[in-house]
Amino acid sequence: GSGEASAGPAEEVAAEIRAAGGAAFAHTGDVSDFRQAGELVESAVAEFGKLDILVNNAGILRDRMVFSMAEEEWDAVLRVHLKGHFNTTRFAAAHWRERSKRSGEPVFGRIVNTSSEAFLAGSAGQPNYAAAKGGIVGLTTSTALALGKYGVTANAICPRARTRMTEDVFAGVERGLGNGLDPLAPEHVAPLVGYLASPAAAHVNGQLLVVHGGMVAVVERPRVAAKFDSKQDTFTYDELEAVLGPYYADRPDGETFAAAEVLGLKRS
């Protein structure tokens, strides 16, 4: 380059937006810090008069097996992903609720949160990341119910894309054949985020969608697979073995609550 110090990725993106004719500014605070997250929302409202859309996408990785993970590796990932999503949501939600109460009618508000297939399919080397991403889904469905009456939707996506966070993860994956777009290009994810943030998606709320490589999959909510009633007031150990034993004996080996099949999803 010209030898000038880089202003950082956030400022670079803001500059790109301004160059394309938009208005943008970068706030480089820490979303995992409650006060700084509040300042992020406040600065957007101060700059543009109101907030319409919140996309929570900040994250870090500290991969390690559960038996060798350090406390700091657990805390850092939960703090940035899960607490970070909560912090910004908390202040954006208060902004929308206050505006809606003042006007006496719903406002326009959109939250798009970032979960992960690591939560859906399980990821043995990422207990911290899988837990944080699962927590984000719980936060999303709760937020969707809490803010629906104010005109705000909250949805979560599980994207698969090359970013600064995942460049090592996908380092060996082919970048696409010939002139085709890299299957892991973030450009595959952006249109869905834009759609969920648009007026057209007003009826899409509390949903979880997987997106990558020219494909969008809607994930169904968990359903009850089986139910057993005790013959007395409460179950005995023997009775539990009598009903759960045969049930699990017939289940496929190694099957858990995780949905490993999502890892095989691709554009057909």
GROMACS .gro file of C-alpha atoms in nm:
model
  268
    1GLY     CA    1   0.000   0.000   0.000
    2SER     CA    2   0.092   0.364   0.037
    3GLY     CA    3   0.253   0.306   0.373
    4GLU     CA    4  -0.041   0.460   0.560
    5ALA     CA    5  -0.166   0.263   0.858
    6SER     CA    6  -0.486   0.075   0.777
    7ALA     CA    7  -0.793   0.219   0.949
    8GLY     CA    8  -0.918  -0.135   1.012
    9PRO     CA    9  -1.180  -0.352   0.842
   10ALA     CA   10  -1.480  -0.162   0.983
   11GLU     CA   11  -1.360   0.171   0.849
   12GLU     CA   12  -1.272   0.011   0.516
   13VAL     CA   13  -1.629  -0.116   0.477
   14ALA     CA   14  -1.771   0.223   0.577
   15ALA     CA   15  -1.549   0.384   0.314
   16GLU     CA   16  -1.675   0.135   0.052
   17ILE     CA   17  -2.035   0.222   0.138
   18ARG     CA   18  -1.966   0.596   0.113
   19ALA     CA   19  -1.788   0.545  -0.220
   20ALA     CA   20  -2.099   0.365  -0.350
   21GLY     CA   21  -2.316   0.663  -0.254
   22GLY     CA   22  -2.437   0.547   0.087
   23ALA     CA   23  -2.385   0.701   0.429
   24ALA     CA   24  -2.182   0.504   0.683
   25PHE     CA   25  -1.958   0.538   0.984
   26ALA     CA   26  -1.761   0.284   1.186
   27HIS     CA   27  -1.793   0.241   1.561
   28THR     CA   28  -1.503   0.029   1.686
   29GLY     CA   29  -1.621  -0.047   2.038
   30ASP     CA   30  -1.641  -0.393   2.193
   31VAL     CA   31  -1.988  -0.548   2.157
   32SER     CA   32  -1.917  -0.778   2.453
   33ASP     CA   33  -1.898  -0.466   2.674
   34PHE     CA   34  -2.251  -0.369   2.782
   35ARG     CA   35  -2.180   0.004   2.793
   36GLN     CA   36  -1.995   0.014   2.462
   37ALA     CA   37  -2.275  -0.182   2.293
   38GLY     CA   38  -2.517   0.081   2.422
   39GLU     CA   39  -2.296   0.353   2.277
   40LEU     CA   40  -2.298   0.171   1.941
   41VAL     CA   41  -2.678   0.183   1.925
   42GLU     CA   42  -2.688   0.541   2.056
   43SER     CA   43  -2.436   0.657   1.797
   44ALA     CA   44  -2.643   0.504   1.513
   45VAL     CA   45  -2.957   0.678   1.641
   46ALA     CA   46  -2.770   1.007   1.683
   47GLU     CA   47  -2.622   0.984   1.331
   48PHE     CA   48  -2.932   0.870   1.140
   49GLY     CA   49  -3.223   0.974   1.364
   50LYS     CA   50  -3.339   0.620   1.433
   51LEU     CA   51  -3.236   0.255   1.410
   52ASP     CA   52  -3.411   0.015   1.170
   53ILE     CA   53  -3.189  -0.292   1.139
   54LEU     CA   54  -2.947  -0.470   1.371
   55VAL     CA   55  -2.727  -0.746   1.227
   56ASN     CA   56  -2.528  -0.926   1.497
   57ASN     CA   57  -2.228  -1.092   1.339
   58ALA     CA   58  -1.930  -1.041   1.572
   59GLY     CA   59  -1.747  -1.355   1.672
   60ILE     CA   60  -1.418  -1.523   1.759
   61LEU     CA   61  -1.297  -1.882   1.770
   62ARG     CA   62  -1.100  -2.056   2.045
   63ASP     CA   63  -1.130  -2.418   1.933
   64ARG     CA   64  -1.033  -2.693   2.176
   65MET     CA   65  -1.174  -3.027   2.292
   66VAL     CA   66  -1.385  -2.998   2.607
   67PHE     CA   67  -1.132  -3.191   2.820
   68SER     CA   68  -0.848  -2.951   2.739
   69MET     CA   69  -1.029  -2.617   2.710
   70ALA     CA   70  -0.906  -2.333   2.930
   71GLU     CA   71  -1.157  -2.125   3.126
   72GLU     CA   72  -1.049  -1.816   2.931
   73GLU     CA   73  -1.119  -1.992   2.598
   74TRP     CA   74  -1.472  -2.070   2.716
   75ASP     CA   75  -1.537  -1.724   2.862
   76ALA     CA   76  -1.400  -1.529   2.563
   77VAL     CA   77  -1.620  -1.709   2.308
   78LEU     CA   78  -1.937  -1.692   2.521
   79ARG     CA   79  -1.867  -1.325   2.592
   80VAL     CA   80  -1.822  -1.211   2.232
   81HIS     CA   81  -2.086  -1.429   2.063
   82LEU     CA   82  -2.364  -1.469   2.317
   83LYS     CA   83  -2.326  -1.170   2.545
   84GLY     CA   84  -2.237  -0.955   2.244
   85HIS     CA   85  -2.564  -1.053   2.071
   86PHE     CA   86  -2.758  -0.978   2.391
   87ASN     CA   87  -2.591  -0.642   2.454
   88THR     CA   88  -2.675  -0.485   2.118
   89THR     CA   89  -3.021  -0.646   2.116
   90ARG     CA   90  -3.096  -0.503   2.461
   91PHE     CA   91  -3.035  -0.142   2.354
   92ALA     CA   92  -3.193  -0.174   2.009
   93ALA     CA   93  -3.504  -0.334   2.165
   94ALA     CA   94  -3.537  -0.052   2.419
   95HIS     CA   95  -3.509   0.201   2.134
   96TRP     CA   96  -3.787   0.034   1.932
   97ARG     CA   97  -4.014  -0.018   2.232
   98GLU     CA   98  -3.979   0.344   2.341
   99ARG     CA   99  -4.049   0.472   1.986
  100SER     CA  100  -4.350   0.243   1.951
  101LYS     CA  101  -4.495   0.349   2.286
  102ARG     CA  102  -4.444   0.715   2.196
  103SER     CA  103  -4.621   0.687   1.859
  104GLY     CA  104  -4.882   0.437   1.979
  105GLU     CA  105  -4.818   0.209   1.682
  106PRO     CA  106  -4.564  -0.049   1.563
  107VAL     CA  107  -4.230   0.070   1.427
  108PHE     CA  108  -4.006  -0.097   1.166
  109GLY     CA  109  -3.733  -0.303   1.329
  110ARG     CA  110  -3.527  -0.601   1.222
  111ILE     CA  111  -3.274  -0.819   1.404
  112VAL     CA  112  -3.066  -1.078   1.219
  113ASN     CA  113  -2.853  -1.294   1.449
  114THR     CA  114  -2.574  -1.531   1.352
  115SER     CA  115  -2.590  -1.888   1.481
  116SER     CA  116  -2.396  -2.179   1.331
  117GLU     CA  117  -2.410  -2.534   1.204
  118ALA     CA  118  -2.171  -2.609   1.492
  119PHE     CA  119  -2.478  -2.578   1.716
  120LEU     CA  120  -2.712  -2.773   1.487
  121ALA     CA  121  -2.482  -3.060   1.397
  122GLY     CA  122  -2.259  -3.062   1.701
  123SER     CA  123  -1.889  -2.988   1.674
  124ALA     CA  124  -1.659  -3.195   1.896
  125GLY     CA  125  -1.374  -2.945   1.886
  126GLN     CA  126  -1.590  -2.640   1.956
  127PRO     CA  127  -1.788  -2.683   2.281
  128ASN     CA  128  -1.764  -2.309   2.356
  129TYR     CA  129  -1.867  -2.200   2.007
  130ALA     CA  130  -2.149  -2.458   1.978
  131ALA     CA  131  -2.286  -2.354   2.319
  132ALA     CA  132  -2.272  -1.983   2.234
  133LYS     CA  133  -2.442  -2.038   1.897
  134GLY     CA  134  -2.714  -2.251   2.057
  135GLY     CA  135  -2.765  -1.976   2.314
  136ILE     CA  136  -2.810  -1.725   2.032
  137VAL     CA  137  -3.101  -1.931   1.894
  138GLY     CA  138  -3.270  -1.921   2.236
  139LEU     CA  139  -3.210  -1.547   2.255
  140THR     CA  140  -3.354  -1.505   1.904
  141THR     CA  141  -3.681  -1.689   1.968
  142SER     CA  142  -3.727  -1.508   2.299
  143THR     CA  143  -3.661  -1.170   2.136
  144ALA     CA  144  -3.900  -1.253   1.849
  145LEU     CA  145  -4.182  -1.314   2.097
  146ALA     CA  146  -4.099  -1.007   2.306
  147LEU     CA  147  -4.076  -0.757   2.020
  148GLY     CA  148  -4.337  -0.882   1.771
  149LYS     CA  149  -4.605  -0.644   1.898
  150TYR     CA  150  -4.374  -0.347   1.840
  151GLY     CA  151  -4.329  -0.431   1.470
  152VAL     CA  152  -3.986  -0.589   1.516
  153THR     CA  153  -3.876  -0.932   1.392
  154ALA     CA  154  -3.577  -1.138   1.507
  155ASN     CA  155  -3.436  -1.427   1.306
  156ALA     CA  156  -3.117  -1.633   1.311
  157ILE     CA  157  -2.904  -1.759   1.026
  158CYS     CA  158  -2.641  -2.035   1.014
  159PRO     CA  159  -2.404  -1.921   0.741
  160ARG     CA  160  -2.101  -2.099   0.600
  161ALA     CA  161  -1.860  -1.843   0.456
  162ARG     CA  162  -1.500  -1.733   0.432
  163THR     CA  163  -1.447  -1.448   0.678
  164ARG     CA  164  -1.158  -1.328   0.889
  165MET     CA  165  -1.286  -1.561   1.162
  166THR     CA  166  -1.296  -1.872   0.941
  167GLU     CA  167  -1.005  -1.820   0.703
  168ASP     CA  168  -0.804  -2.096   0.875
  169VAL     CA  169  -1.106  -2.328   0.893
  170PHE     CA  170  -1.173  -2.315   0.518
  171ALA     CA  171  -0.813  -2.266   0.404
  172GLY     CA  172  -0.801  -2.597   0.215
  173VAL     CA  173  -1.148  -2.579   0.060
  174GLU     CA  174  -1.171  -2.519  -0.318
  175ARG     CA  175  -1.267  -2.164  -0.406
  176GLY     CA  176  -1.499  -2.273  -0.685
  177LEU     CA  177  -1.435  -2.390  -1.038
  178GLY     CA  178  -1.351  -2.162  -1.329
  179ASN     CA  179  -1.528  -1.828  -1.307
  180GLY     CA  180  -1.798  -1.945  -1.067
  181LEU     CA  181  -1.845  -1.768  -0.735
  182ASP     CA  182  -1.662  -1.932  -0.444
  183PRO     CA  183  -1.922  -2.157  -0.272
  184LEU     CA  184  -1.800  -2.007   0.056
  185ALA     CA  185  -1.818  -1.646  -0.061
  186PRO     CA  186  -2.002  -1.418   0.184
  187GLU     CA  187  -2.196  -1.293  -0.121
  188HIS     CA  188  -2.408  -1.608  -0.087
  189VAL     CA  189  -2.515  -1.499   0.262
  190ALA     CA  190  -2.571  -1.126   0.218
  191PRO     CA  191  -2.894  -1.150   0.009
  192LEU     CA  192  -3.071  -1.350   0.281
  193VAL     CA  193  -2.965  -1.099   0.546
  194GLY     CA  194  -3.097  -0.820   0.322
  195TYR     CA  195  -3.423  -1.005   0.267
  196LEU     CA  196  -3.480  -1.074   0.639
  197ALA     CA  197  -3.410  -0.705   0.707
  198SER     CA  198  -3.661  -0.588   0.445
  199PRO     CA  199  -4.031  -0.498   0.472
  200ALA     CA  200  -4.111  -0.807   0.259
  201ALA     CA  201  -4.005  -1.036   0.547
  202ALA     CA  202  -4.247  -0.888   0.803
  203HIS     CA  203  -4.409  -1.231   0.853
  204VAL     CA  204  -4.077  -1.415   0.901
  205ASN     CA  205  -4.008  -1.410   1.275
  206GLY     CA  206  -3.826  -1.634   1.522
  207GLN     CA  207  -3.690  -1.851   1.240
  208LEU     CA  208  -3.361  -2.036   1.191
  209LEU     CA  209  -3.222  -2.064   0.837
  210VAL     CA  210  -2.905  -2.227   0.703
  211VAL     CA  211  -2.742  -2.040   0.412
  212HIS     CA  212  -2.435  -2.097   0.195
  213GLY     CA  213  -2.331  -2.165  -0.164
  214GLY     CA  214  -2.651  -2.058  -0.340
  215MET     CA  215  -2.879  -2.246  -0.102
  216VAL     CA  216  -3.118  -2.152   0.181
  217ALA     CA  217  -3.267  -2.418   0.409
  218VAL     CA  218  -3.541  -2.355   0.667
  219VAL     CA  219  -3.477  -2.550   0.988
  220GLU     CA  220  -3.780  -2.706   1.154
  221ARG     CA  221  -3.833  -2.661   1.525
  222PRO     CA  222  -3.769  -2.960   1.754
  223ARG     CA  223  -4.065  -3.193   1.784
  224VAL     CA  224  -4.148  -3.447   2.056
  225ALA     CA  225  -4.043  -3.790   1.925
  226ALA     CA  226  -4.191  -4.009   2.199
  227LYS     CA  227  -4.370  -3.977   2.532
  228PHE     CA  228  -4.401  -4.232   2.813
  229ASP     CA  229  -4.628  -4.216   3.121
  230SER     CA  230  -4.552  -4.377   3.454
  231LYS     CA  231  -4.795  -4.636   3.590
  232GLN     CA  232  -4.768  -4.498   3.948
  233ASP     CA  233  -4.731  -4.141   4.071
  234THR     CA  234  -4.373  -4.134   3.952
  235PHE     CA  235  -4.135  -4.347   3.747
  236THR     CA  236  -3.921  -4.619   3.904
  237TYR     CA  237  -3.576  -4.695   3.762
  238ASP     CA  238  -3.701  -5.034   3.639
  239GLU     CA  239  -4.000  -4.880   3.467
  240LEU     CA  240  -3.778  -4.621   3.295
  241GLU     CA  241  -3.552  -4.899   3.174
  242ALA     CA  242  -3.860  -5.088   3.050
  243VAL     CA  243  -3.980  -4.799   2.830
  244LEU     CA  244  -3.659  -4.611   2.741
  245GLY     CA  245  -3.440  -4.918   2.698
  246PRO     CA  246  -3.632  -5.061   2.397
  247TYR     CA  247  -3.686  -4.714   2.254
  248TYR     CA  248  -3.315  -4.636   2.241
  249ALA     CA  249  -3.223  -4.992   2.139
  250ASP     CA  250  -3.408  -4.928   1.813
  251ARG     CA  251  -3.247  -4.589   1.745
  252PRO     CA  252  -2.953  -4.560   1.504
  253ASP     CA  253  -2.612  -4.596   1.667
  254GLY     CA  254  -2.445  -4.265   1.749
  255GLU     CA  255  -2.759  -4.060   1.682
  256THR     CA  256  -2.799  -3.766   1.920
  257PHE     CA  257  -3.013  -3.452   1.935
  258ALA     CA  258  -2.760  -3.300   1.691
  259ALA     CA  259  -2.868  -3.281   1.326
  260ALA     CA  260  -2.554  -3.393   1.143
  261GLU     CA  261  -2.741  -3.404   0.810
  262VAL     CA  262  -2.731  -3.023   0.784
  263LEU     CA  263  -2.358  -3.054   0.711
  264GLY     CA  264  -2.446  -3.236   0.388
  265LEU     CA  265  -2.677  -2.963   0.260
  266LYS     CA  266  -2.575  -2.815  -0.072
  267ARG     CA  267  -2.728  -2.656  -0.378
  268SER     CA  268  -2.873  -2.929  -0.600
   0.00000   0.00000   0.00000
